[in-house]
Structure formats: C-alpha cells, structure tokens
Amino acid sequence: MFTLLTTDIIWQAIWFLALLIAFFAFKETDDRKLLIYLAACSLVWSLHFWIIWLFAAAGINLFDVFKNLAWLKWKRNNYWIIFFIVSYLFIWVATYLYTWALYSFLPTITSILWTIWVLCFTGITMRIFLIVTLVIWFIYNFIWWSYAGMTSDIILIWATIYGILKLKKSNNTPPKVI
C-alpha cells in the first residue's frame, strides 16, 4: 500500500523526468525533434498531473501527445487546428464540470495558443511564443503553489532562451510562415 511519502516521491520523480525531457526539447534547434521531445514530455507531464489530481492539466497534456505527433505530419492543416482547439475546450469543460475550478482554463489557454503558434510559426518566432505559454503555466503553478512547477517553468524559459540564442548563432533560422 502506498503511503503519502511514497506517492510524493513518485510524483516528484515523474516531475523530474518530465523536466529533463522538456529541458532537452526547449533547447532543441530542430523543430521536428522539438515536437518529438514535447510529445514524450507531455506524456510524462500527464502522468505527473494525474497523480496530483490536476485533471485539466493531465487531460490536456495527454492530448498534447497526439497533437505534437500529428503536427509532424499535418503541420499546416487548418482543419486540424480547429479540431485541436475544439478538443481542448471540450477537455476543459469536462474537467471544469468535475472540479469547478475556473483557473483550470489556464492549461487550456496555453494549449490553444501553442497549437496556433506551432501551426503559424517556426524557428525563433515559435520559441518566443513558447515562452509566453511557459509564463501562463507559471501563473497556473503559482496559483497551486507548485514549487516544482514554477521551478520547471523558470528552467524551461531559460532553456528556450538558450535554444533561441543557439538558433540565432547558427544562422539556421527558417523564415517566418504565416
């Protein structure tokens, strides 16, 4: 039987694994590799959030696995963006009706914005917008007083900035696509 301490150690280990995968994702300069890392990361984050009963974040991260892998094949398809946005709103409504926590909309906002930004941008521009989603996640984690989440967000913002600088230095930045 699990004790509270065992559960705490498990969710912290899962959080650390997700952070490690995300760190490598956000400093990645190749957009395809970024999406693959993010799919793996979202799967681990989903498990993490499920263990600590944050169901909106868990559901959205689980759905993010599919979205990130789908973008590898259908990145510029407007029908998919509509599908993902409607799906995220459905996930939020379903979890809101279960938890009655209005602030659970924040993970939904980040996923909708990230969906649009991945569809419309590449390279440095996409990563700059990624920082905006990390700030929104920081706010969500602050509301929950999740020190692990806030620490992750700060580390990932710095990793993203590192990735941007690396892209800029390599002069390998793809043009903006709108």
Coordinates of C-alpha atoms in Angstrom, one line a residue:
M1 CA 0.0 0.0 0.0
F2 CA 1.3 3.4 -0.9
T3 CA 1.9 6.0 1.8
L4 CA 1.7 9.7 1.3
L5 CA 5.5 9.8 1.3
T6 CA 5.8 7.1 -1.4
T7 CA 3.2 9.0 -3.6
D8 CA 5.2 12.2 -3.0
I9 CA 8.4 10.6 -4.1
I10 CA 6.7 9.1 -7.2
W11 CA 5.2 12.3 -8.4
Q12 CA 8.5 14.2 -7.8
A13 CA 10.4 11.5 -9.7
I14 CA 7.9 11.8 -12.6
W15 CA 8.1 15.6 -12.4
F16 CA 11.9 15.4 -12.7
L17 CA 11.8 13.1 -15.7
A18 CA 9.3 15.4 -17.4
L19 CA 11.5 18.4 -16.6
L20 CA 14.6 16.6 -18.0
I21 CA 12.8 15.7 -21.3
A22 CA 11.4 19.2 -21.6
F23 CA 14.8 20.8 -21.0
F24 CA 16.2 18.9 -24.0
A25 CA 13.1 19.8 -26.0
F26 CA 13.2 23.5 -25.4
K27 CA 16.9 23.9 -26.2
E28 CA 16.5 21.9 -29.4
T29 CA 17.0 23.8 -32.6
D30 CA 15.3 21.4 -35.0
D31 CA 11.5 21.9 -35.0
R32 CA 10.8 18.2 -35.7
K33 CA 12.9 17.0 -32.8
L34 CA 11.3 19.7 -30.6
L35 CA 7.9 18.2 -31.3
I36 CA 9.0 14.6 -30.7
Y37 CA 10.6 15.6 -27.4
L38 CA 7.4 17.6 -26.5
A39 CA 5.2 14.6 -27.2
A40 CA 7.3 12.4 -24.8
C41 CA 7.4 15.2 -22.3
S42 CA 3.6 15.7 -22.5
L43 CA 3.0 12.0 -21.8
V44 CA 5.1 12.2 -18.6
W45 CA 3.6 15.5 -17.5
S46 CA 0.1 14.0 -18.0
L47 CA 1.0 11.2 -15.6
H48 CA 2.5 13.7 -13.1
F49 CA -0.6 15.9 -13.1
W50 CA -2.9 12.9 -12.8
I51 CA -1.1 11.6 -9.7
I52 CA -1.6 15.0 -8.0
W53 CA -5.2 15.3 -9.1
L54 CA -4.9 18.2 -11.5
F55 CA -7.1 16.6 -14.1
A56 CA -7.4 19.6 -16.6
A57 CA -3.6 19.7 -16.9
A58 CA -3.4 15.9 -17.1
G59 CA -6.0 15.6 -19.8
I60 CA -4.6 18.5 -21.8
N61 CA -1.1 17.1 -21.6
L62 CA -2.3 13.7 -22.7
F63 CA -4.0 15.2 -25.7
D64 CA -0.8 17.2 -26.4
V65 CA 1.0 13.9 -27.1
F66 CA -1.3 13.3 -30.1
K67 CA -1.2 16.9 -31.2
N68 CA 2.6 17.1 -31.2
L69 CA 2.9 13.9 -33.2
A70 CA 0.1 15.0 -35.5
W71 CA 2.0 18.2 -36.3
L72 CA 4.9 16.2 -37.6
K73 CA 2.6 15.0 -40.5
W74 CA -0.1 17.7 -40.8
K75 CA 1.5 20.9 -39.5
R76 CA -0.1 23.4 -41.9
N77 CA -3.6 21.9 -42.0
N78 CA -6.3 24.4 -40.7
Y79 CA -8.8 21.6 -40.1
W80 CA -6.5 20.0 -37.6
I81 CA -6.1 23.3 -35.7
I82 CA -9.8 23.7 -35.4
F83 CA -10.1 20.1 -34.2
F84 CA -7.4 20.6 -31.6
I85 CA -8.9 23.9 -30.3
V86 CA -12.4 22.4 -30.0
S87 CA -10.9 19.3 -28.3
Y88 CA -9.0 21.4 -25.8
L89 CA -12.2 23.4 -25.0
F90 CA -14.1 20.1 -24.5
I91 CA -11.4 18.7 -22.2
W92 CA -11.5 21.9 -20.2
V93 CA -15.4 21.9 -19.9
A94 CA -15.3 18.2 -18.9
T95 CA -12.7 18.8 -16.2
Y96 CA -14.3 22.1 -15.1
L97 CA -17.7 20.3 -14.6
Y98 CA -15.8 17.8 -12.4
T99 CA -13.7 20.2 -10.4
W100 CA -15.5 23.6 -10.6
A101 CA -12.0 25.2 -10.8
L102 CA -12.2 28.2 -13.2
Y103 CA -8.4 28.6 -13.2
S104 CA -8.1 25.2 -14.8
F105 CA -8.7 27.2 -18.0
L106 CA -5.1 28.3 -17.9
P107 CA -3.7 25.0 -19.3
T108 CA -6.3 25.2 -21.9
I109 CA -5.2 28.6 -23.0
T110 CA -1.6 27.5 -23.2
S111 CA -2.5 24.5 -25.4
I112 CA -4.7 26.6 -27.7
L113 CA -2.0 29.3 -28.1
W114 CA 0.7 26.7 -28.6
T115 CA -1.5 24.9 -31.2
I116 CA -1.9 28.2 -33.2
W117 CA 1.8 29.2 -32.8
V118 CA 3.1 25.8 -33.9
L119 CA 0.8 26.0 -36.9
C120 CA 1.8 29.5 -37.9
F121 CA 5.4 29.9 -36.9
T122 CA 8.8 28.1 -37.0
G123 CA 12.2 28.6 -35.5
I124 CA 12.9 31.6 -33.3
T125 CA 9.5 33.1 -33.6
M126 CA 7.8 29.9 -32.5
R127 CA 10.1 29.6 -29.5
I128 CA 9.5 33.2 -28.4
F129 CA 5.8 32.4 -28.3
L130 CA 6.6 29.2 -26.4
I131 CA 8.0 31.5 -23.6
V132 CA 4.6 33.1 -23.4
T133 CA 2.9 29.8 -22.8
L134 CA 5.5 29.0 -20.1
V135 CA 4.7 32.2 -18.4
I136 CA 1.0 31.2 -18.3
W137 CA 2.0 27.8 -16.9
F138 CA 4.0 29.6 -14.3
I139 CA 0.9 31.5 -13.3
Y140 CA -1.1 28.2 -13.1
N141 CA 1.6 26.7 -11.0
F142 CA 1.8 29.8 -8.8
I143 CA -2.0 29.5 -8.1
W144 CA -1.4 25.9 -7.0
W145 CA 1.7 26.9 -5.0
S146 CA 3.6 24.2 -7.0
Y147 CA 7.2 25.0 -6.4
A148 CA 8.2 22.1 -8.7
G149 CA 6.0 23.6 -11.5
M150 CA 7.3 27.1 -11.0
T151 CA 10.9 25.8 -10.9
S152 CA 10.3 23.9 -14.1
D153 CA 8.8 26.9 -15.9
I154 CA 11.8 29.1 -15.0
I155 CA 14.3 26.4 -16.1
L156 CA 12.4 25.9 -19.3
I157 CA 12.2 29.6 -20.1
W158 CA 16.0 29.7 -19.8
A159 CA 16.4 26.6 -21.9
T160 CA 14.2 28.1 -24.5
I161 CA 16.2 31.3 -24.5
Y162 CA 19.3 29.2 -24.9
G163 CA 17.7 27.4 -27.9
I164 CA 16.8 30.8 -29.4
L165 CA 20.4 32.0 -29.0
K166 CA 21.8 28.8 -30.4
L167 CA 19.5 29.1 -33.4
K168 CA 20.4 32.8 -33.9
K169 CA 24.1 31.9 -33.7
S170 CA 23.9 29.1 -36.2
N171 CA 22.1 31.4 -38.7
N172 CA 19.9 28.4 -39.4
T173 CA 16.7 30.2 -38.6
P174 CA 13.8 29.2 -41.0
P175 CA 11.8 32.1 -42.3
K176 CA 8.5 33.1 -40.6
V177 CA 5.5 31.5 -42.1
I178 CA 2.1 32.9 -41.6

